[in-house]
Coordinates of C-alpha atoms in Angstrom, one line a residue:
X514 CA 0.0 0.0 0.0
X515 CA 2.9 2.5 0.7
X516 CA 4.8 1.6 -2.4
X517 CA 1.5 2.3 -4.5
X518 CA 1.0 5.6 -2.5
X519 CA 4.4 6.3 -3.3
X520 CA 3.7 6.2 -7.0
X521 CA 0.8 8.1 -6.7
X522 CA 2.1 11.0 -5.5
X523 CA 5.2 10.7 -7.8
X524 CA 3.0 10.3 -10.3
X525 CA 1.0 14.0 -9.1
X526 CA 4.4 15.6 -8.7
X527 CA 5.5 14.7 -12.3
X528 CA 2.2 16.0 -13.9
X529 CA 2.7 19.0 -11.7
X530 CA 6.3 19.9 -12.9
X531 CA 5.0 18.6 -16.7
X532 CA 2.1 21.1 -16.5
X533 CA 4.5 23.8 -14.7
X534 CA 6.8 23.8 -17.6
X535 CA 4.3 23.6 -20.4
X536 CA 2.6 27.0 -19.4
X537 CA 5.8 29.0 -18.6
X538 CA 6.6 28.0 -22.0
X539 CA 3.4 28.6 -23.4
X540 CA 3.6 31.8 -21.6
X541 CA 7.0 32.7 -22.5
X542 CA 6.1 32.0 -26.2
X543 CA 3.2 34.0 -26.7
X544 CA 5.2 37.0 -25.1
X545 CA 8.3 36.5 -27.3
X546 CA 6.5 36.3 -30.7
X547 CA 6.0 39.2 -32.8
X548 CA 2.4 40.4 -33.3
X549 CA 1.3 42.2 -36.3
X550 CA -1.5 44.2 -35.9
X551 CA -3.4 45.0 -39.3
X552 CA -6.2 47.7 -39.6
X553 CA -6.2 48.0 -43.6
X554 CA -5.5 45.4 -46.2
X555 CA -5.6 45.2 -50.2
X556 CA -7.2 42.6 -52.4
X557 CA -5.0 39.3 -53.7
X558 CA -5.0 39.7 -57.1
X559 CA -4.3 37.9 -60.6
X560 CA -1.2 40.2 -61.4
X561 CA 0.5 40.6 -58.1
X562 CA 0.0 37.1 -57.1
X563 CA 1.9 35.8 -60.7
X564 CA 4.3 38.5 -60.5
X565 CA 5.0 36.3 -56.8
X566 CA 4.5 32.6 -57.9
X567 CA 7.4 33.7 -60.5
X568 CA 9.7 35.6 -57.6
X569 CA 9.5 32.9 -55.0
X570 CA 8.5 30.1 -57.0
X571 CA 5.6 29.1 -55.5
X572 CA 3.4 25.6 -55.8
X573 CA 0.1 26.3 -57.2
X574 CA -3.1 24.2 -57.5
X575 CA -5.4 25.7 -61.1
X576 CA -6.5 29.0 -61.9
X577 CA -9.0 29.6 -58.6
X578 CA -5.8 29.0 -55.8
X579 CA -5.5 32.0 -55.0
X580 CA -8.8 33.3 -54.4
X581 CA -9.6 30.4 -52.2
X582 CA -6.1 29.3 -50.7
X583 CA -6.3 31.6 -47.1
X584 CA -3.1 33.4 -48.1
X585 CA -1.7 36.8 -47.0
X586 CA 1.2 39.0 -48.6
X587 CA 3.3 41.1 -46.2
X588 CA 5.1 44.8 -47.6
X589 CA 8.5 44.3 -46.6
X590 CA 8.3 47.3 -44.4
X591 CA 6.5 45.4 -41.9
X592 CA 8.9 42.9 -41.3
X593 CA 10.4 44.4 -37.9
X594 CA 6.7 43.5 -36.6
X595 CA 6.5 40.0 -37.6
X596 CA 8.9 37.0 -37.6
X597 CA 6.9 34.9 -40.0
X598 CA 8.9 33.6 -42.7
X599 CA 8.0 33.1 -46.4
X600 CA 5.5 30.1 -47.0
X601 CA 5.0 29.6 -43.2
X602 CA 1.6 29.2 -41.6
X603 CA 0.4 32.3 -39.4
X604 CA -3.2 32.8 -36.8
X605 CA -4.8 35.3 -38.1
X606 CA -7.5 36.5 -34.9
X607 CA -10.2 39.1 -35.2
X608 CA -13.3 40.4 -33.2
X609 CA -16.7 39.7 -34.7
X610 CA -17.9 43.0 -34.6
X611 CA -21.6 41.5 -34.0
X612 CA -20.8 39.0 -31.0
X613 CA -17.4 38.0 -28.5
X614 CA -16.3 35.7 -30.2
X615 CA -13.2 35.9 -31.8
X616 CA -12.9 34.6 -35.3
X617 CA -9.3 32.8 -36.3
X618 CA -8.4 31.1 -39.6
X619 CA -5.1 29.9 -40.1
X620 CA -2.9 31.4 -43.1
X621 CA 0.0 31.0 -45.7
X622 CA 2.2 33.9 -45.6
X623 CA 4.5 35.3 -47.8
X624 CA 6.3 38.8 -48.2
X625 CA 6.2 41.0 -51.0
X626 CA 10.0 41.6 -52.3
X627 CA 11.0 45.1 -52.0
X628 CA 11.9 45.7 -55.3
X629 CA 9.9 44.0 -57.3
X630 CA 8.2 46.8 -59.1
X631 CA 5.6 47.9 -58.4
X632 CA 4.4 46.0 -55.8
X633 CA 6.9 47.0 -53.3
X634 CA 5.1 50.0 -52.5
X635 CA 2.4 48.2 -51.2
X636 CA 2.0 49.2 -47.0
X637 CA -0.7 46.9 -46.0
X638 CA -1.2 43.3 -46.1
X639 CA -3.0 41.7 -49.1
X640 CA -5.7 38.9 -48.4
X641 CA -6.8 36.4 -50.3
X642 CA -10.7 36.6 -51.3
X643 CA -11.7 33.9 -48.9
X644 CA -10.0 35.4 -45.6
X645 CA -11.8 38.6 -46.9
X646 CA -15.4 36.3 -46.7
X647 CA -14.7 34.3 -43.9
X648 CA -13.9 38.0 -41.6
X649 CA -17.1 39.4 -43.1
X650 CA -15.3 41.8 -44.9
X651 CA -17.2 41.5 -48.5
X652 CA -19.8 38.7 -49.8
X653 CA -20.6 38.2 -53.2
X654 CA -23.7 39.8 -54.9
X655 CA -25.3 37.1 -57.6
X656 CA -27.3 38.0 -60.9
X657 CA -30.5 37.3 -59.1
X658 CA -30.0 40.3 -56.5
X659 CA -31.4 43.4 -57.0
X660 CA -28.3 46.5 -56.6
X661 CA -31.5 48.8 -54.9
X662 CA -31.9 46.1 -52.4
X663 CA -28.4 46.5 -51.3
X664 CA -28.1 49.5 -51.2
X665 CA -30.7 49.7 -48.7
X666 CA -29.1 47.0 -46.7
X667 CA -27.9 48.5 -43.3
X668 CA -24.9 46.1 -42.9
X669 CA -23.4 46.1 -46.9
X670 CA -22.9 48.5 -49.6
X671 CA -22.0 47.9 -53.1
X672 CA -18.9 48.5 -54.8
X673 CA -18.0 48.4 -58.4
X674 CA -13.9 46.9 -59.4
X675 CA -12.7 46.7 -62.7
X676 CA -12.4 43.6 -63.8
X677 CA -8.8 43.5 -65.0
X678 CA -7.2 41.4 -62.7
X679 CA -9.6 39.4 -61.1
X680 CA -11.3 35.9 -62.3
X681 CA -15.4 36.1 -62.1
X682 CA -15.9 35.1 -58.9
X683 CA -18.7 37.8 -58.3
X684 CA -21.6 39.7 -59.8
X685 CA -19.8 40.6 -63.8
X686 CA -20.9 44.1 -65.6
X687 CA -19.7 43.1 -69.1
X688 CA -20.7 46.3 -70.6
X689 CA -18.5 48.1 -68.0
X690 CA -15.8 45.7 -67.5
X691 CA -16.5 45.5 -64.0
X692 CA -17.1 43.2 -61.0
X693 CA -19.9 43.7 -58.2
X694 CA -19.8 42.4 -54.8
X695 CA -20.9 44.0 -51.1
X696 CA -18.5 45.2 -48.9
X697 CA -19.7 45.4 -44.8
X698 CA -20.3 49.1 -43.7
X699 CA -18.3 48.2 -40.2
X700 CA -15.6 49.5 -43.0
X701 CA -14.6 52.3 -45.1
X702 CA -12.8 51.3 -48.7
X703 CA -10.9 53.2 -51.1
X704 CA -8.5 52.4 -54.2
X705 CA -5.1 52.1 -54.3
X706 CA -2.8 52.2 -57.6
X707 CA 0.7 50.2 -57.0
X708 CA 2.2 52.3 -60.2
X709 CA 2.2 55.5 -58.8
X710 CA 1.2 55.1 -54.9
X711 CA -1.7 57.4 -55.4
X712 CA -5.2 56.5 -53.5
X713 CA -8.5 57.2 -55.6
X714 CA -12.3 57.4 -54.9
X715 CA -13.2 55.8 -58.0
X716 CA -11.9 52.3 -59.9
X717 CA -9.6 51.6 -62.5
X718 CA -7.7 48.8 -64.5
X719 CA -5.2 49.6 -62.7
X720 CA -6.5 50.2 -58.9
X721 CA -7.0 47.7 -56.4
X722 CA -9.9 48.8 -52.9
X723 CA -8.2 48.6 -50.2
X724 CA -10.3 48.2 -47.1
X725 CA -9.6 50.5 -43.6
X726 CA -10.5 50.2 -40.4
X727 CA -9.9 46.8 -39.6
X728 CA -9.0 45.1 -36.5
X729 CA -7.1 41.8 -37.3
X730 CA -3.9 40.5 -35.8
X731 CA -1.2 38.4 -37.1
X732 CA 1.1 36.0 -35.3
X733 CA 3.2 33.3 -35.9
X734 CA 2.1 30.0 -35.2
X735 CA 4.4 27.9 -33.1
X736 CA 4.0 25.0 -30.4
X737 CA 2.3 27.5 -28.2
X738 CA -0.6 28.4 -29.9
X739 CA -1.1 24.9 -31.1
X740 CA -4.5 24.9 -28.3
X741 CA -5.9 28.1 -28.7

């Protein structure tokens, strides 16, 4: 009877020191690693994303990867926030701005060269179309939906993009060469063109929305946050 009470409580005392070590390190993980903290990001795009497939030779799966691969491109000049390396997998965490919860996904990262022109004068993180849907950030809008309707929405609001660079994965405008989806009013959007750095009201061939006033964060993923 002593001998088994003997292994019991070594038994305890090695759990113990097991679970003592597990959360300092847990603990001391999650305080060393970088957090990036993104309140605006551009959309992942046919052009920039072949201009990167050719730079870092990246693997590829057909036509449609992109758009619905969760992947985000990082300007270089973000790199002193972050420690995520090129084709690594990074948490991405935000708030649903309509409960507690928090909403992760898990993402493939990569960063934008610095001089491959002209993307490196991108600032903000670039997401792939379904990180955009899966944070709420835009939905599509289908032939069947009536534009009025959604205008009228008090959650989205419709926004015209040329139709340029993307594959027709939303509402097409043939006649105007655009696309049409909804983007969520919790958010402001404007245009960006990488040619000249210049921010526009209006769409182009050549500009790309850029959504504002997000509230995402981006860390590494290590051993640490394997449970979270």
């Amino acid at each position: 009877m002593d001998s088994i009470n003997l292994w019991n409580t070594l038994a305890i005392t090695l759990l113990t020191v097991i679970g003592g070590i597990w959360t300092f390190f847990k603990l001391f993980y999650k305080y060393k690693t970088k957090v990036l903290f993104i309140t605006n990001c551009q959309i992942l795009h046919k052009k920039i994303w072949e201009a990167m497939v050719a730079e870092l030779k990246i693997k590829t799966h057909g036509e449609e990867d992109f758009a619905y691969r969760p992947l985000v491109l990082l300007p270089h000049g973000l790199k002193e926030y972050s420690d995520v390396k090129n084709g690594q997998k990074a948490i991405l965490e935000s708030v649903n701005p309509k409960s507690e919860n928090n909403l992760k996904i898990i993402a493939e990262v990569y960063w934008i060269p610095k001089d491959m022109d002209p993307w490196g004068t991108i600032k903000h993180p670039v997401f792939s179309l379904i990180l955009r849907r899966y944070f709420g950030i835009e939905r599509p809008m289908y032939q069947d939906e009536d534009i009025d309707d959604v205008k009228k929405n008090p959650d989205w609001m419709p926004v015209s993009h040329s139709d340029a660079h993307l594959i027709p994965l939303n509402r097409a405008n043939k006649d105007k060469k655009e696309i049409l989806w909804a983007v969520s009013k919790s958010y402001t959007y404007r245009f960006f063109n990488p040619y000249d750095g210049s921010y526009h009201r209006q769409t182009a061939p050549d500009n790309f929305i850029e959504y504002c006033g997000l509230s995402i964060i981006l860390r590494k993923r290590t051993l640490a946050h394997e449970n979270d």
